[in-house]
Coordinates of C-alpha atoms and ligand atoms in Angstrom, one line a residue:
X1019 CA -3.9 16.7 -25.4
X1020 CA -7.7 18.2 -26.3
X1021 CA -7.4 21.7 -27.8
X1022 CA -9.8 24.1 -28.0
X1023 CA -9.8 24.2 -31.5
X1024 CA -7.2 23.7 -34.1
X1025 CA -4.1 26.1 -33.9
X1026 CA -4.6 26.8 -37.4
X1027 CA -0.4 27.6 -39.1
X1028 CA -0.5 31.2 -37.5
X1029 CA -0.9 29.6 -34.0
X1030 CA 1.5 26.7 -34.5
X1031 CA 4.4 28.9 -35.7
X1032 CA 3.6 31.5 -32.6
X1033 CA 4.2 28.0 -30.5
X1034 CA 7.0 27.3 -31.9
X1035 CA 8.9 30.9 -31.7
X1036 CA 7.8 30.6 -28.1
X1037 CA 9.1 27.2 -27.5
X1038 CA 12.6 27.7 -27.3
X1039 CA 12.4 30.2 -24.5
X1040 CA 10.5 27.3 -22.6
X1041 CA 6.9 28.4 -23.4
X1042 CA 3.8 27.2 -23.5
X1043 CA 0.3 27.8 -24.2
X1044 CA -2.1 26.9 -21.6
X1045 CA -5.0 27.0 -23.6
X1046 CA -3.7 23.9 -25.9
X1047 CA -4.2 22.4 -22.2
X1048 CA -6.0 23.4 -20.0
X1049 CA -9.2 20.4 -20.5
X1050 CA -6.3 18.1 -19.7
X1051 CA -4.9 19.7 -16.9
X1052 CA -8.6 20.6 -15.0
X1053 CA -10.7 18.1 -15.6
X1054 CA -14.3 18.4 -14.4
X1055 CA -13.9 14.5 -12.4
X1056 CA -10.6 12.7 -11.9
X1057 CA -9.0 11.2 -15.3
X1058 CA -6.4 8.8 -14.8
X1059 CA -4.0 6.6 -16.7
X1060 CA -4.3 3.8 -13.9
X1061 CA -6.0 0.8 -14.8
X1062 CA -7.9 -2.2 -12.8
X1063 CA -6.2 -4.9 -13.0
X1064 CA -5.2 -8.4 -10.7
X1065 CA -2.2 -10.3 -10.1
X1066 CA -2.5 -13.7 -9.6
X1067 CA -0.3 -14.8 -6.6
X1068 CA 0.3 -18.4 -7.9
X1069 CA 1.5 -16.6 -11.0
X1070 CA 3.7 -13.9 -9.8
X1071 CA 4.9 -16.5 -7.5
X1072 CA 6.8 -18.4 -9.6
X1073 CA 8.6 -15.9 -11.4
X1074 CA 9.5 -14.5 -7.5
X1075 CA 11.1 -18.6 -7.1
X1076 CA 12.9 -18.2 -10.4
X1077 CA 14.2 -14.9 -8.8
X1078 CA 15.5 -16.3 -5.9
X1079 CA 17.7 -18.9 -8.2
X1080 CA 19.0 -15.9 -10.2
X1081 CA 20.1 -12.9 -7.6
X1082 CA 20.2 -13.4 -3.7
X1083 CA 18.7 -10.8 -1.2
X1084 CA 22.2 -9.4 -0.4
X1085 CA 23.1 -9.0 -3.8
X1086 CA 19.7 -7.4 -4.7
X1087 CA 19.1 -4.9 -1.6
X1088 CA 15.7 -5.9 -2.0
X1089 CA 14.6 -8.9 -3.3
X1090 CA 11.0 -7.8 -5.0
X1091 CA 8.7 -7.6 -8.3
X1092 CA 7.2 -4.2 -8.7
X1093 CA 3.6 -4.8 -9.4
X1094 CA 3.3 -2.3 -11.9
X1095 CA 0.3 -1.0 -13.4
X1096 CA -0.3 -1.3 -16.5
X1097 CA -1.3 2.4 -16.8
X1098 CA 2.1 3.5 -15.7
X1099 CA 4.7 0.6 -17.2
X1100 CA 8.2 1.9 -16.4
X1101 CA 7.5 4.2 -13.5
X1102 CA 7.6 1.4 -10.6
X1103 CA 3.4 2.6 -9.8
X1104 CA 0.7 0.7 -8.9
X1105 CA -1.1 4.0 -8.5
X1106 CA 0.1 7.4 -9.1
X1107 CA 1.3 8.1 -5.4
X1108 CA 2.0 4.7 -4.2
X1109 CA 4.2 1.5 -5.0
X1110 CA 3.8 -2.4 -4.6
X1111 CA 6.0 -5.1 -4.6
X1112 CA 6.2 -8.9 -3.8
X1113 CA 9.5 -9.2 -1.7
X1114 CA 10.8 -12.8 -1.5
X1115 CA 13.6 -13.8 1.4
X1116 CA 14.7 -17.7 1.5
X1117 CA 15.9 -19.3 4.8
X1118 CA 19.0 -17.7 6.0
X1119 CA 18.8 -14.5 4.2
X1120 CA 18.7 -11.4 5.3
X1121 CA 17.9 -7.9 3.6
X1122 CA 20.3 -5.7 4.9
X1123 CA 19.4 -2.5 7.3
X1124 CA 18.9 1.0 5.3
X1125 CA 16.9 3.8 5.7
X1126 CA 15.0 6.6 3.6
X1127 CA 12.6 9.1 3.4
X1128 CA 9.9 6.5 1.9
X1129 CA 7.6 5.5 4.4
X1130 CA 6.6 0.9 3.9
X1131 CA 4.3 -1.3 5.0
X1132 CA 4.6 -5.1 4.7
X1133 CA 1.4 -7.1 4.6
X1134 CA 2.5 -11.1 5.3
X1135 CA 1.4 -13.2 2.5
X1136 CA 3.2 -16.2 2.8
X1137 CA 5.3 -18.2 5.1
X1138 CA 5.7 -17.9 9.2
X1139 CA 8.6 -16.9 11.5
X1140 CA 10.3 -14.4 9.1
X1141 CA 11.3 -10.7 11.3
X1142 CA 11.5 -7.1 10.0
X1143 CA 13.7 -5.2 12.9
X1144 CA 12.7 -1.4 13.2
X1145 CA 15.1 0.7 15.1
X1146 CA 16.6 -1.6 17.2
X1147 CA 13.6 -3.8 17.4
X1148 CA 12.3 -6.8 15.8
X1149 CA 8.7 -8.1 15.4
X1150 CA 8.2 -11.9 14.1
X1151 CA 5.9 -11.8 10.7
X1152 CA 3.2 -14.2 10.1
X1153 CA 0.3 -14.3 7.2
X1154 CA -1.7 -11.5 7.4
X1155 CA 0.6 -9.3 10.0
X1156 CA 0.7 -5.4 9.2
X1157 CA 4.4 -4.2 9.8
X1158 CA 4.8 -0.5 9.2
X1159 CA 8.5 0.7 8.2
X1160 CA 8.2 4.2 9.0
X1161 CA 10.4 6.9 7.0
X1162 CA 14.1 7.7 8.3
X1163 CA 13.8 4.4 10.6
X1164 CA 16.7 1.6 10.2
X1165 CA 14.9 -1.3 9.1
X1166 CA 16.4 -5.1 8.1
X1167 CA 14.9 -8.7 6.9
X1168 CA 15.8 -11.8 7.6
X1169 CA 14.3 -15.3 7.6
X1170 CA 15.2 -18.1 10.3
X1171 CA 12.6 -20.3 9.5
X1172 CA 13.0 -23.0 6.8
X1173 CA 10.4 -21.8 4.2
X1174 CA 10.2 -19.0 1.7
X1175 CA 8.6 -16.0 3.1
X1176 CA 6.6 -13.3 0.7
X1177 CA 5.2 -10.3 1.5
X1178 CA 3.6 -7.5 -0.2
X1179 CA 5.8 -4.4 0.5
X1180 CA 3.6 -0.8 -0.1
X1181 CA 6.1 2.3 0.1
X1182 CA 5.2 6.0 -1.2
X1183 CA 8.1 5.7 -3.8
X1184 CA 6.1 7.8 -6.2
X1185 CA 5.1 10.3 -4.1
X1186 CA 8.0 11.1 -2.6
X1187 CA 10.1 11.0 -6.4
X1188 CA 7.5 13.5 -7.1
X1189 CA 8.2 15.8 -4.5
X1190 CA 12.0 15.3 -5.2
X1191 CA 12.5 14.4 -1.4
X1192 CA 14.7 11.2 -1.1
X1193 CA 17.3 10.9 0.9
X1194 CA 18.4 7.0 2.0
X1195 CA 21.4 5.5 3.3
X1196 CA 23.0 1.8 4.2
X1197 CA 23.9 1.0 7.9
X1198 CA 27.4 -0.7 7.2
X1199 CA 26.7 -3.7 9.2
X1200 CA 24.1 -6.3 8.0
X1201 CA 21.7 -6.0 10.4
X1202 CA 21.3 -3.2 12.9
X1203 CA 22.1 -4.4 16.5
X1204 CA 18.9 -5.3 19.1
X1205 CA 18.7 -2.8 21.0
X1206 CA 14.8 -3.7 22.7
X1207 CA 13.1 -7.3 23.4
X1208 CA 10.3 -8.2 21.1
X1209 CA 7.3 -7.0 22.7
X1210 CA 8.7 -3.6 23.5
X1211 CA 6.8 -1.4 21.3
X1212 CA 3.4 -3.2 21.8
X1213 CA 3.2 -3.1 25.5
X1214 CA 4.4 0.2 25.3
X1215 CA 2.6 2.1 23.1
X1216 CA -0.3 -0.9 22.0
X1217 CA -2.2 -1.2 24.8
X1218 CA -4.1 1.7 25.8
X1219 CA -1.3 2.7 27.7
X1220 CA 1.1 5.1 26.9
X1221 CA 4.6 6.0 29.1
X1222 CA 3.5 9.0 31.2
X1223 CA 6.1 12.0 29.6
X1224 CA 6.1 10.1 26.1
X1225 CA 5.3 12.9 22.9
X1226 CA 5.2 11.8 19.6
X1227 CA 8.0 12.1 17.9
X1228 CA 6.5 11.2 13.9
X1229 CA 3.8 11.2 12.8
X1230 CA 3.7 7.5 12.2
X1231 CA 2.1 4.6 14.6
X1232 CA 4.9 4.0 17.6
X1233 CA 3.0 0.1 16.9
X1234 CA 5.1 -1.2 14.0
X1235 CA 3.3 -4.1 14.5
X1236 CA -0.3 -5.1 13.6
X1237 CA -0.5 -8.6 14.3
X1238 CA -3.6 -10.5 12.3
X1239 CA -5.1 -12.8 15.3
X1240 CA -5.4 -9.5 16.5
X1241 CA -7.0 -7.5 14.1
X1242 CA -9.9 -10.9 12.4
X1243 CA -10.4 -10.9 16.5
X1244 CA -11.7 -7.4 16.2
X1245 CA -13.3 -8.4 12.4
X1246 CA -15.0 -11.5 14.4
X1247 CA -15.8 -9.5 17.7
X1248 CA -18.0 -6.7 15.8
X1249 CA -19.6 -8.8 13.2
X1250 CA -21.9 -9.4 16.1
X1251 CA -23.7 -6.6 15.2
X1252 CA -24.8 -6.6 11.9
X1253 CA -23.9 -3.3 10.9
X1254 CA -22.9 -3.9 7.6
X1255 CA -22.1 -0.9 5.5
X1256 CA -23.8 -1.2 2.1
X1257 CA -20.7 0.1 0.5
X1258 CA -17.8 -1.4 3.0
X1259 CA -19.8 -4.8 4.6
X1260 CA -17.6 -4.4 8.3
X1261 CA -14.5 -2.0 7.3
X1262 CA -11.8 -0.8 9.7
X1263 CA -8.8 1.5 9.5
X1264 CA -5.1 0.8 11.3
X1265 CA -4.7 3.9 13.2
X1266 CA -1.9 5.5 15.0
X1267 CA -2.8 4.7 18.9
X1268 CA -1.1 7.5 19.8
X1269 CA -3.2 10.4 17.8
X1270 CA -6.5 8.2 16.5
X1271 CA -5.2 9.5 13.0
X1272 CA -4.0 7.2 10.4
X1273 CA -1.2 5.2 11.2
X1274 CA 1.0 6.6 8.7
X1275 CA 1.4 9.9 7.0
X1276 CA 1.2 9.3 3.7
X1277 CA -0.3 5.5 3.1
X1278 CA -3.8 5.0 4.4
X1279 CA -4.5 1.2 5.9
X1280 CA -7.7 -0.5 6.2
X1281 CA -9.2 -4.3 6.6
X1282 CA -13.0 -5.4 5.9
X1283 CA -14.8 -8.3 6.5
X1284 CA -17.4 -9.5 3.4
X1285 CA -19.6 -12.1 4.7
X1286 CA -20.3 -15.3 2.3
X1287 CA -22.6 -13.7 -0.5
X1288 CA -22.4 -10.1 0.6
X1289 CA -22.4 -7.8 -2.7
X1290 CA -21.5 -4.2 -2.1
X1291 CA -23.4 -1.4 -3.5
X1292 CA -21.7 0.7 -6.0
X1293 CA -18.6 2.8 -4.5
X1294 CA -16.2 5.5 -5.6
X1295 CA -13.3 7.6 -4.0
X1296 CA -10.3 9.7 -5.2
X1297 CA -7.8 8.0 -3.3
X1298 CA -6.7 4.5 -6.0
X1299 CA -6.5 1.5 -4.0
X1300 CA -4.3 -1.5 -3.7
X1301 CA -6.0 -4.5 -1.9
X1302 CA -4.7 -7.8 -1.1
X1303 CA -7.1 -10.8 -0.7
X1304 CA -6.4 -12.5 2.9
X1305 CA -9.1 -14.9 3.3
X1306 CA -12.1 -16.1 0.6
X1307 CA -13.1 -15.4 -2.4
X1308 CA -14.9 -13.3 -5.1
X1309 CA -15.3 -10.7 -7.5
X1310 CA -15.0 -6.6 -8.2
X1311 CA -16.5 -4.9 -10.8
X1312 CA -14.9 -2.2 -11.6
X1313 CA -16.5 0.1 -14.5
X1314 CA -16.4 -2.6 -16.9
X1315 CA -13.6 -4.6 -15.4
X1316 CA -14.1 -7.9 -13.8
X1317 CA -11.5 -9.2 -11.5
X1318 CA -12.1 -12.5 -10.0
X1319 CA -10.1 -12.7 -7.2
X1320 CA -8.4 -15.5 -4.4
X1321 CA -6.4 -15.3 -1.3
X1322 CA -2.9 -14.1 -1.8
X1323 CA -4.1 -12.2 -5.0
X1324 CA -3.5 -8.4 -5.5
X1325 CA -5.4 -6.0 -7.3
X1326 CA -6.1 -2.3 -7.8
X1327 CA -9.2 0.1 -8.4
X1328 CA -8.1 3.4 -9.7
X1329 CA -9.1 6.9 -8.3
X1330 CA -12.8 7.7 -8.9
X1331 CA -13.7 4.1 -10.7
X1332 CA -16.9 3.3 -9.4
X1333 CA -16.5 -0.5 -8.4
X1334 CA -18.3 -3.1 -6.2
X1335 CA -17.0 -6.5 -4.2
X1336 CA -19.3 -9.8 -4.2
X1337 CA -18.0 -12.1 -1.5
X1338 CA -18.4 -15.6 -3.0
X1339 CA -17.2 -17.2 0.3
X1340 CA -16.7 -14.8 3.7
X1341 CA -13.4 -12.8 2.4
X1342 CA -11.4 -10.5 4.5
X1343 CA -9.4 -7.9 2.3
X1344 CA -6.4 -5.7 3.2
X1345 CA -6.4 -2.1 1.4
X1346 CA -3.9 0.6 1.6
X1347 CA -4.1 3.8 -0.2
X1348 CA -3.0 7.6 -0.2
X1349 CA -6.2 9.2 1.6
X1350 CA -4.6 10.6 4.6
X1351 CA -2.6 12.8 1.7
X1352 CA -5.7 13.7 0.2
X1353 CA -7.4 14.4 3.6
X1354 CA -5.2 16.7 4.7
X1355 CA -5.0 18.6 1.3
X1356 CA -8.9 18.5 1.6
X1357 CA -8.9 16.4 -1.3
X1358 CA -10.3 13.3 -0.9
X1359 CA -13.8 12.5 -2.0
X1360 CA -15.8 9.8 -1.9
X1361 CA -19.9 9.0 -3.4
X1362 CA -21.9 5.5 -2.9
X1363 CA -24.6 4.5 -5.4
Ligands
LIG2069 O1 12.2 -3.4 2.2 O2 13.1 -1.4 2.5 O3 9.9 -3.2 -2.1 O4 13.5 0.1 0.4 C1 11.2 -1.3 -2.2 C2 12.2 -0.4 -1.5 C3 11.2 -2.7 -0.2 C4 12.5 -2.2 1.8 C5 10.8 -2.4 -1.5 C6 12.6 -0.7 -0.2 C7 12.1 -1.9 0.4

């Protein structure tokens, strides 16, 4: 903590009289508490998937996904060691199921997404429904919805599970529970939710009922289609190269609440011009290449790879070969607080 000035003994005895009674003086704190720019124990830094990977093997020797709930590494910052953070708001993890697991259904209040980094034919079933998982699939969890893993193929599959753990242990507002079956029963075909909802179609009398994407699903053939489509164009942003956002169809609005979701294509050699925003950001590497600065920091990154720029750092990508990144972060918090803030150059 920055003071003012030193307290000086008259000062620090009238702090400690007033302690006991659960006092404090602000002016020992204020500089800390409003700073003039964001200040923030979160640090850049990358996880090497071919690293992490094999201590997420060794954990599927020691515990199996039954007996775990979950079978994941946190990815936690170094910042914030102990608190289960990759940021301050949200939480990542490297979830491993083997062949013929299966992660039993529960809900809460935490809203996930899964981003497919390795292995093919793997399902997450949201209420009722399930939706296969390949490499580079976005499958949204959203919160109080019955959810379950399991893997029928005969590889390992990984994925990178982002939840708003944090945010919601902040706001003291958890509430989860275990279905007492294994896996909740089918109740729709697979399919259901994107030819309802997915393709610019919606049922006639159908409202919203959350506020999160009725697609649960955002396959990745799909969305490089849409990165390979509009590259036609050339309008690269200086900051972004081609960047889009997963939105909700249903609303145009994010396509969850609290976590933010975005993709961008870097062509082979693109460097970005210098970037900064108040929401911290957790991307993982799907395709290519390359390297962010960030202040100082220099992460040298490779498919499969996971790394995070903290809120306000100003940072730029270089795109050794053509890279395609996924990014989540908390800006549709910070937008609707009028928060969020971003500057280029
Ligand atoms: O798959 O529901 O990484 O509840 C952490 C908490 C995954 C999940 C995590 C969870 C899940």
């Amino acid at each position: 903590m920055r003071s003012a000035a030193p307290a000086g003994p008259e000062r620090a005895a009238f702090y400690e009289r007033i302690s006991p009674g659960n006092l404090a003086p602000l002016w020992e704190s204020l500089h800390a508490l409003v700073t003039p720019q964001p200040v923030s124990p979160v640090e850049a830094c990358l996880w090497r998937y071919a690293e992490v990977r094999e201590h997420l093997m060794e954990a599927g020797r020691l515990i199996t996904a039954q007996e775990a709930e979950r079978r994941v590494l946190i990815l936690e910052n170094p910042g914030l060691r102990g608190q289960a953070a990759i940021t301050r708001s949200l939480y990542a993890g490297l979830q491993l199921i083997l062949p013929g697991e299966v992660a039993p259904a529960h809900r809460h209040t935490q809203s996930a997404l899964r981003f497919v980094v390795e292995g093919e034919g793997a399902h997450t079933a949201v209420e009722g429904e399930r939706t296969v998982m390949r490499p580079g699939d976005l499958v949204l969890t959203p919160s109080w919805t019955w959810h379950d893993h399991g893997n029928e193929s005969d590889r390992p599959m990984v994925w990178l599970d982002g939840l708003d753990i944090p945010l919601v242990r902040m706001l003291d507002a958890s509430f989860a529970e275990k279905l007492n079956a294994e896996e909740q029963p089918v109740s729709r075909p697979v399919g259901d939710a994107p030819a309802r909802y997915g393709k610019g179609l919606l049922p006639v009398d159908w409202k919203p009922r959350s506020q999160t994407s009725p697609v649960f699903s955002y396959p990745y053939e799909r969305t490089r289609e849409v990165l390979e489509t509009l590259r036609r164009t050339e309008e690269w942003d200086p900051c972004h190269g081609l960047k889009m956002r997963y939105a909700n169809p249903a609303t145009g609005g994010h396509a969850m609440p609290t976590i933010g979701t975005f993709v961008q294509l870097l062509p082979k050699g693109f460097a970005t011009e210098p970037y900064r925003c108040t929401d911290a950001t957790v991307y993982a590497v799907v395709e290519g290449t390359g390297r962010t600065r960030v202040g100082d920091r220099v992460l040298d990154w490779g498919p499969k790879d996971v790394f995070v720029v903290p809120s306000w750092a100003p940072h730029r990508h270089d795109a050794q070969e053509e890279a395609v990144l996924f990014s989540y972060s908390d800006r549709p918090v910070q937008e609707k607080l009028d928060l969020w803030r971003e500057a280029r150059g």
